[in-house]
PDB file of C-alpha atoms in Angstrom:
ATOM      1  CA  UNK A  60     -26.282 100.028  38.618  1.00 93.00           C
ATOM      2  CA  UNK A  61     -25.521  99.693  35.181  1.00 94.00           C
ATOM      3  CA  UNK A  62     -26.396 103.188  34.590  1.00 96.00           C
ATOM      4  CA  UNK A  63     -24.038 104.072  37.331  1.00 95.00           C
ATOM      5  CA  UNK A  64     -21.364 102.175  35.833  1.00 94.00           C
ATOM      6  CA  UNK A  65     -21.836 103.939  32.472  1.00 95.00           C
ATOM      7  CA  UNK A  66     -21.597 107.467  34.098  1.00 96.00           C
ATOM      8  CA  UNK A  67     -19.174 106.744  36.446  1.00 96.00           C
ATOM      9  CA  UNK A  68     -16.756 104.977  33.352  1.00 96.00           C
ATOM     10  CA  UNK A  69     -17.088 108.066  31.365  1.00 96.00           C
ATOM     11  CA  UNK A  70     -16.165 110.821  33.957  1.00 96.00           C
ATOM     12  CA  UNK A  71     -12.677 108.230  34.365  1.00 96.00           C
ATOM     13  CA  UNK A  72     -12.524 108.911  31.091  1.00 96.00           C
ATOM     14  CA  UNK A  73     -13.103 112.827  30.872  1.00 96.00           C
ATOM     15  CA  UNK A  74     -10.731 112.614  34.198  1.00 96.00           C
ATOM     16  CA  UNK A  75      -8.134 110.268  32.334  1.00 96.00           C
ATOM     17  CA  UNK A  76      -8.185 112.925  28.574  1.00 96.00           C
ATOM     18  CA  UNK A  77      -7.407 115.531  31.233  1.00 96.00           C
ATOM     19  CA  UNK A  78      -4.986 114.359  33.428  1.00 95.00           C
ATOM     20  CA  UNK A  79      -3.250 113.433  30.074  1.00 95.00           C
ATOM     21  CA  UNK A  80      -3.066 117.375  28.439  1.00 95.00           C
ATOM     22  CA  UNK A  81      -2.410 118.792  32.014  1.00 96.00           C
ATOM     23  CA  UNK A  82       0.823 116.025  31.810  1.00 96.00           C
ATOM     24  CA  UNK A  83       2.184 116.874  28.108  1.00 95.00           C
ATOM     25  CA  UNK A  84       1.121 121.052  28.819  1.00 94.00           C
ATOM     26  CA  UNK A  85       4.083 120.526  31.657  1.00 95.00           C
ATOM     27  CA  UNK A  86       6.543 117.781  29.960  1.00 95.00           C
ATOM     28  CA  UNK A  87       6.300 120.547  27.068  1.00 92.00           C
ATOM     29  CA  UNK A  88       6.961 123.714  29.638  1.00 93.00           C
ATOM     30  CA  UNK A  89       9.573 121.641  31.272  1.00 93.00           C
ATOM     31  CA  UNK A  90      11.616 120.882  27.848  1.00 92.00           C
ATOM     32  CA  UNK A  91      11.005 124.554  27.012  1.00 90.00           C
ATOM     33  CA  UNK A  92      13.365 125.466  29.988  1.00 89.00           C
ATOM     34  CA  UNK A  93      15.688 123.037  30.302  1.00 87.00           C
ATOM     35  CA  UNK A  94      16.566 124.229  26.544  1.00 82.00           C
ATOM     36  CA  UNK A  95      16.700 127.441  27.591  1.00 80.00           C
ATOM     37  CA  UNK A  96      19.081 126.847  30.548  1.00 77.00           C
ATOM     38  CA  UNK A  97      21.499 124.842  28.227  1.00 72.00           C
ATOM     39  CA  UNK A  98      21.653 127.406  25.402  1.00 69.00           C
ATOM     40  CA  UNK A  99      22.328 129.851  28.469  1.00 66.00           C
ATOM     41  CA  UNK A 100      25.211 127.463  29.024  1.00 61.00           C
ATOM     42  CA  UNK A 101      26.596 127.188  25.849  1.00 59.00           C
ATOM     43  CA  UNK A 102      26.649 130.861  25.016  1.00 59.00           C
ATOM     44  CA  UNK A 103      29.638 131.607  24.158  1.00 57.00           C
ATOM     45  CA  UNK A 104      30.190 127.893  22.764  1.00 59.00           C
ATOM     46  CA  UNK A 105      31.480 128.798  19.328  1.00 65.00           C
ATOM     47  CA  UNK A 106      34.667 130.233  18.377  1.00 66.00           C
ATOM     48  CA  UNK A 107      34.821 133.384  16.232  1.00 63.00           C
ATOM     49  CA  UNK A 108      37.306 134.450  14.005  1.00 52.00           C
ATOM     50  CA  UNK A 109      39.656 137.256  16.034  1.00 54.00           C
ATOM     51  CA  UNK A 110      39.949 139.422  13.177  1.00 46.00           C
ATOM     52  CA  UNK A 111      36.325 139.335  11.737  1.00 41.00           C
ATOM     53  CA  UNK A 112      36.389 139.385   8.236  1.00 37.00           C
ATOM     54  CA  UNK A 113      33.352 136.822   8.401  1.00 38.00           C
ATOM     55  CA  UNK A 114      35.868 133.593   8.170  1.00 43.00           C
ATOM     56  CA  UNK A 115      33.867 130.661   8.843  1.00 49.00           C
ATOM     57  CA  UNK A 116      35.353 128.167  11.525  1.00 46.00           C
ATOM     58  CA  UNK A 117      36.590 125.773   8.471  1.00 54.00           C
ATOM     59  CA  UNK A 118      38.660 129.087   6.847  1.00 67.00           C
ATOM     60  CA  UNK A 119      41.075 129.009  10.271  1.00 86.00           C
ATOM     61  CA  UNK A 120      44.712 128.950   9.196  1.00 88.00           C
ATOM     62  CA  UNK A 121      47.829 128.408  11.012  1.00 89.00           C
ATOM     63  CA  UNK A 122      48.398 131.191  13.327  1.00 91.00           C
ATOM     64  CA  UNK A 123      44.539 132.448  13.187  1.00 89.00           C
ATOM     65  CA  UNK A 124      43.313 132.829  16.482  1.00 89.00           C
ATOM     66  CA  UNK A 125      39.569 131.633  17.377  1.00 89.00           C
ATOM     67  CA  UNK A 126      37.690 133.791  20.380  1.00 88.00           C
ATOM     68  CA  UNK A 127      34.854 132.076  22.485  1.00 87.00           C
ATOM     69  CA  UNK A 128      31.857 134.227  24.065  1.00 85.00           C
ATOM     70  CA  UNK A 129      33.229 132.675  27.188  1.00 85.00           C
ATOM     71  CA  UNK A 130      36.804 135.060  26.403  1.00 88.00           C
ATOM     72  CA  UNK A 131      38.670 131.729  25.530  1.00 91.00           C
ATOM     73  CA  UNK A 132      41.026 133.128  22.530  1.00 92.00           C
ATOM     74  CA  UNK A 133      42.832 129.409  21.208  1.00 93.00           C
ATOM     75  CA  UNK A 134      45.443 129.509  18.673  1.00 94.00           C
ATOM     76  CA  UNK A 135      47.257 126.847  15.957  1.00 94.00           C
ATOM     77  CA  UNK A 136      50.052 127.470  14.661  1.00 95.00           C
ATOM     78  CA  UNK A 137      51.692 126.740  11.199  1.00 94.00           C
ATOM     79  CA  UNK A 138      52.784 123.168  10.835  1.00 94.00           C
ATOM     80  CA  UNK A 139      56.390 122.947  10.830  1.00 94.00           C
ATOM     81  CA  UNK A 140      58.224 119.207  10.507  1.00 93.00           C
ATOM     82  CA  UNK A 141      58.899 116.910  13.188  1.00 92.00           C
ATOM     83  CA  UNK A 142      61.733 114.180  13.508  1.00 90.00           C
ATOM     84  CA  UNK A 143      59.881 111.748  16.025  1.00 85.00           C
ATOM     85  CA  UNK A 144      62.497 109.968  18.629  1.00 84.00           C
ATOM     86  CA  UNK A 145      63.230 106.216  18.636  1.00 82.00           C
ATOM     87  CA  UNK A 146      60.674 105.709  21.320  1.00 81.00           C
ATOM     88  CA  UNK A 147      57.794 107.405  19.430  1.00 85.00           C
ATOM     89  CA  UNK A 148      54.465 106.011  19.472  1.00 89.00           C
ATOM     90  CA  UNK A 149      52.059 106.895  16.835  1.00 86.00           C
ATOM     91  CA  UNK A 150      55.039 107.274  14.239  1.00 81.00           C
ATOM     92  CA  UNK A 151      55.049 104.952  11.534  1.00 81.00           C
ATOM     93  CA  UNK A 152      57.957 104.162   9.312  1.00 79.00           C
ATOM     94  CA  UNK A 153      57.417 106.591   6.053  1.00 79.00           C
ATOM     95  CA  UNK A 154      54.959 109.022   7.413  1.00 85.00           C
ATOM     96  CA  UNK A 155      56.030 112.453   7.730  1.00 88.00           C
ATOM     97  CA  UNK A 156      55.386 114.370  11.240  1.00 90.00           C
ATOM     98  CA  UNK A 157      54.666 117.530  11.758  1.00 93.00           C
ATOM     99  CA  UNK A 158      54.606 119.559  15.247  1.00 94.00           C
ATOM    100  CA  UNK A 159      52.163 122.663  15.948  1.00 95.00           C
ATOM    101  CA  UNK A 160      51.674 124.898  19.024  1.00 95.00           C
ATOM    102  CA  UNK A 161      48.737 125.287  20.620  1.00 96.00           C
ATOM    103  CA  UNK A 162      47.855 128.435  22.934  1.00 96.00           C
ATOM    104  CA  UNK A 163      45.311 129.213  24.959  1.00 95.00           C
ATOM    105  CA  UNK A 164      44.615 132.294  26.782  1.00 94.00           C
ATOM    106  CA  UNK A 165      41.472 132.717  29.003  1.00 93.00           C
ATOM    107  CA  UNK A 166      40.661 136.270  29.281  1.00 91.00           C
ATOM    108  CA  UNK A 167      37.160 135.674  30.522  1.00 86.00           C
ATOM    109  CA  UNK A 168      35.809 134.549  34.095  1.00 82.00           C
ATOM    110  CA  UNK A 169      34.870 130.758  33.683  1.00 85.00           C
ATOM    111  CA  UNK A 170      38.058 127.972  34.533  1.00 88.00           C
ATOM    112  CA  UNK A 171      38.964 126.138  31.468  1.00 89.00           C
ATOM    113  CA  UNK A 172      40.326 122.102  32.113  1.00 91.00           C
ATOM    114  CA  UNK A 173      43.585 121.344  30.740  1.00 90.00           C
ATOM    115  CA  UNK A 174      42.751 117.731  30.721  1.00 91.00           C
ATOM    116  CA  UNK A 175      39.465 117.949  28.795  1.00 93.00           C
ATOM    117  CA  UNK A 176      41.149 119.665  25.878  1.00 93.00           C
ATOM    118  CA  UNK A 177      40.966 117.478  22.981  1.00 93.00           C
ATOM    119  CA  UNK A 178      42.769 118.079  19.772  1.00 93.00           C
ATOM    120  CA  UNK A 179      42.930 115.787  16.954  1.00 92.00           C
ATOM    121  CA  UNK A 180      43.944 116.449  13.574  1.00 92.00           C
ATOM    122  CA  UNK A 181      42.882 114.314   9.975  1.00 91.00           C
ATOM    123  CA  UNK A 182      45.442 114.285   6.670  1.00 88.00           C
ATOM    124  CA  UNK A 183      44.654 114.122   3.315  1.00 72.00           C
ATOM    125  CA  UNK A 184      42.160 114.904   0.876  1.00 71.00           C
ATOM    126  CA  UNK A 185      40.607 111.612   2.471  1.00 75.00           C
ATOM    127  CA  UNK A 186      40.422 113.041   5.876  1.00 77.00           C
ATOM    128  CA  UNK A 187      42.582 110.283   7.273  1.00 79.00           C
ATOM    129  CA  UNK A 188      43.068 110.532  10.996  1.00 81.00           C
ATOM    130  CA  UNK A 189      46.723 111.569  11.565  1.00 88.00           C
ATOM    131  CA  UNK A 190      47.823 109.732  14.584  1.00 89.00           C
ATOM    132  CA  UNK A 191      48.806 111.896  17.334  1.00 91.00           C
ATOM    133  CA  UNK A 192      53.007 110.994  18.354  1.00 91.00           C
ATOM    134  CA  UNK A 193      53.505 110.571  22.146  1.00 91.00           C
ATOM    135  CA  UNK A 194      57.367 110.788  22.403  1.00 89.00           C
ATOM    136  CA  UNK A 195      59.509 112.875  24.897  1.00 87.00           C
ATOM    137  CA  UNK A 196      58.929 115.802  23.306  1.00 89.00           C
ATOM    138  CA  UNK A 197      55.454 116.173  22.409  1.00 90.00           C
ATOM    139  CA  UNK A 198      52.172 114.543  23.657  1.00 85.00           C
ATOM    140  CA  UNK A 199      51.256 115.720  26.667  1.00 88.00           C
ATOM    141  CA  UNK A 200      48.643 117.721  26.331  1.00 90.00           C
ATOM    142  CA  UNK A 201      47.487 120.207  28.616  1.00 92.00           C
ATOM    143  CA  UNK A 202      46.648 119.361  32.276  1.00 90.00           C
ATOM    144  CA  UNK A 203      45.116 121.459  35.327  1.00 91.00           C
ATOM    145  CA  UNK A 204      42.663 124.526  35.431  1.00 92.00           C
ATOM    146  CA  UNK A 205      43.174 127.468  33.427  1.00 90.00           C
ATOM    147  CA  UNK A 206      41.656 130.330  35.541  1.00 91.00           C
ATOM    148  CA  UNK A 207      40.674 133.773  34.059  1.00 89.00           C
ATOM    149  CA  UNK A 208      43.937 135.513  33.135  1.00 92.00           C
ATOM    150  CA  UNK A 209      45.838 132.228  32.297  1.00 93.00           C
ATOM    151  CA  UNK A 210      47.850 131.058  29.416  1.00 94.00           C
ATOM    152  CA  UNK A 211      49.080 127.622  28.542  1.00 95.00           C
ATOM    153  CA  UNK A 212      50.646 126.366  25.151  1.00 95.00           C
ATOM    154  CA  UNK A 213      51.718 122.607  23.879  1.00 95.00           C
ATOM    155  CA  UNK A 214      52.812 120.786  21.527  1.00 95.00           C
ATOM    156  CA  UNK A 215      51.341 118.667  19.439  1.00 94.00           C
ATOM    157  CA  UNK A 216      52.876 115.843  16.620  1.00 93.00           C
ATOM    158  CA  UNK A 217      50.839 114.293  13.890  1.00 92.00           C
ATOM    159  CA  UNK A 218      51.794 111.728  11.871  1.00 90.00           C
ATOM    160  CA  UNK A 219      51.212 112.502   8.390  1.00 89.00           C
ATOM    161  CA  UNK A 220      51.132 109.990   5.170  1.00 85.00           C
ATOM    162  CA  UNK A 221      53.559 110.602   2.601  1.00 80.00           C
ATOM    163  CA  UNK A 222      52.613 113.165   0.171  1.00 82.00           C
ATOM    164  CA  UNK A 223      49.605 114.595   2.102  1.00 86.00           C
ATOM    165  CA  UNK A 224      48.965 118.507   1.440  1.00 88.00           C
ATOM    166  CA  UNK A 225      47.000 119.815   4.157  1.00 88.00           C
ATOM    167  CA  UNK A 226      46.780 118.882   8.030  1.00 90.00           C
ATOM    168  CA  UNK A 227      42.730 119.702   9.222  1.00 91.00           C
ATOM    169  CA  UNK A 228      43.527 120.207  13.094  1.00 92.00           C
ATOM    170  CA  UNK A 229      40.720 120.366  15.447  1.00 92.00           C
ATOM    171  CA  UNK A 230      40.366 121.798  19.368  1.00 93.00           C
ATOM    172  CA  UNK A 231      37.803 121.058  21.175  1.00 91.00           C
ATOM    173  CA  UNK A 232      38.565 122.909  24.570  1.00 89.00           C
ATOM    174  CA  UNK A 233      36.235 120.853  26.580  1.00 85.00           C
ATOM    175  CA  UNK A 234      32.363 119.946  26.709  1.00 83.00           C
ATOM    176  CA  UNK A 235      31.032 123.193  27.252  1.00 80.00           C
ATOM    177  CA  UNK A 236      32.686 124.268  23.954  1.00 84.00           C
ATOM    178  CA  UNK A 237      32.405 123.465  19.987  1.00 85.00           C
ATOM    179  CA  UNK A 238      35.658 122.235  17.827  1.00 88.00           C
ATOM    180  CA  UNK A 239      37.488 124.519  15.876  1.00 89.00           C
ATOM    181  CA  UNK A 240      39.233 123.858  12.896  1.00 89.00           C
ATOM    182  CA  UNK A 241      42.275 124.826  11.538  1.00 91.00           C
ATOM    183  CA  UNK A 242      43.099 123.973   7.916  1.00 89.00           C
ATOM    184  CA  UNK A 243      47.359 123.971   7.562  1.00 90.00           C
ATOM    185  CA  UNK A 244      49.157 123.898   4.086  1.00 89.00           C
ATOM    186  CA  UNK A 245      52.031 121.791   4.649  1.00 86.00           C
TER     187      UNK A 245
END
């Protein structure tokens, strides 16, 4: 019996080792596609610059246009100032504001979502966040589905501290899509 034991403890053994590389061999395989599926999704993901000229995302300026693989052209334009309304939120006394447009155009197949389009900006050599102004003007945002052949453009109000030089805006037009940045003299 003993013997028996002895035998039969090792073959659990053998049994267990295998069972255990036949496990990881398809945890591996299985990792191995589900990466594959996701970069399949995000192709396309990041922007490129419309013109060429081998710009990097961080060399956008106002008015540059980015292009997605997914035909998603979004645009920023130049800063311009802003005179925030008496019922402004986000504006605080002796910041400056400053307004820019954003576009976007979908010339590809796959719907865009207004309402998942995120754009923030930061001020500064410090990279302050520059709150975004709600007011009646500006704020909003985009909102509904932006089908192949669609455009849609809004405004956007940051407020800036005093005696800040540049305005870093970035768009992030949803999950299935990388930020873009703009980089804005102002």
């Amino acid at each position: 019996m003993a013997i028996t034991g002895t035998v039969l403890g090792v073959l659990g053994l053998i049994a267990s080792a295998v069972g255990l590389v036949i496990t990881v061999t398809a945890v591996d395989q299985a990792v191995k596609e589900v990466n594959k599926e996701v970069g399949k999704a995000l192709e396309g993901a990041e922007a490129k610059p419309k013109e060429g000229g081998g710009r990097s995302a961080k060399d956008y300026k106002g008015g540059a246009a980015a292009v997605y693989g997914t035909g998603l052209d979004v645009t920023v334009s130049k800063p311009s100032p802003y005179r925030a309304d008496e019922a402004a939120v986000g504006h605080e006394q002796g910041n400056t504001s400053y307004k820019v447009t954003v576009r976007l155009e979908n010339k590809g197949g796959k719907e865009v979502a207004g309402d998942l389009v995120m754009v923030e900006a930061r001020a500064g050599k410090d990279g302050g966040t520059a709150e975004r102004i709600h007011d009646s003007e500006v704020g909003s945002g985009f909102s509904g589905t932006l089908t192949g052949g669609q455009k849609a453009i809004a405004d956007f109000a940051s407020d800036v501290p005093a005696g800040a030089k540049t305005l870093d805006a970035e768009v992030r037009p949803g999950f299935d899509h990388k930020g873009t940045h703009w980089q804005l003299t102002l």
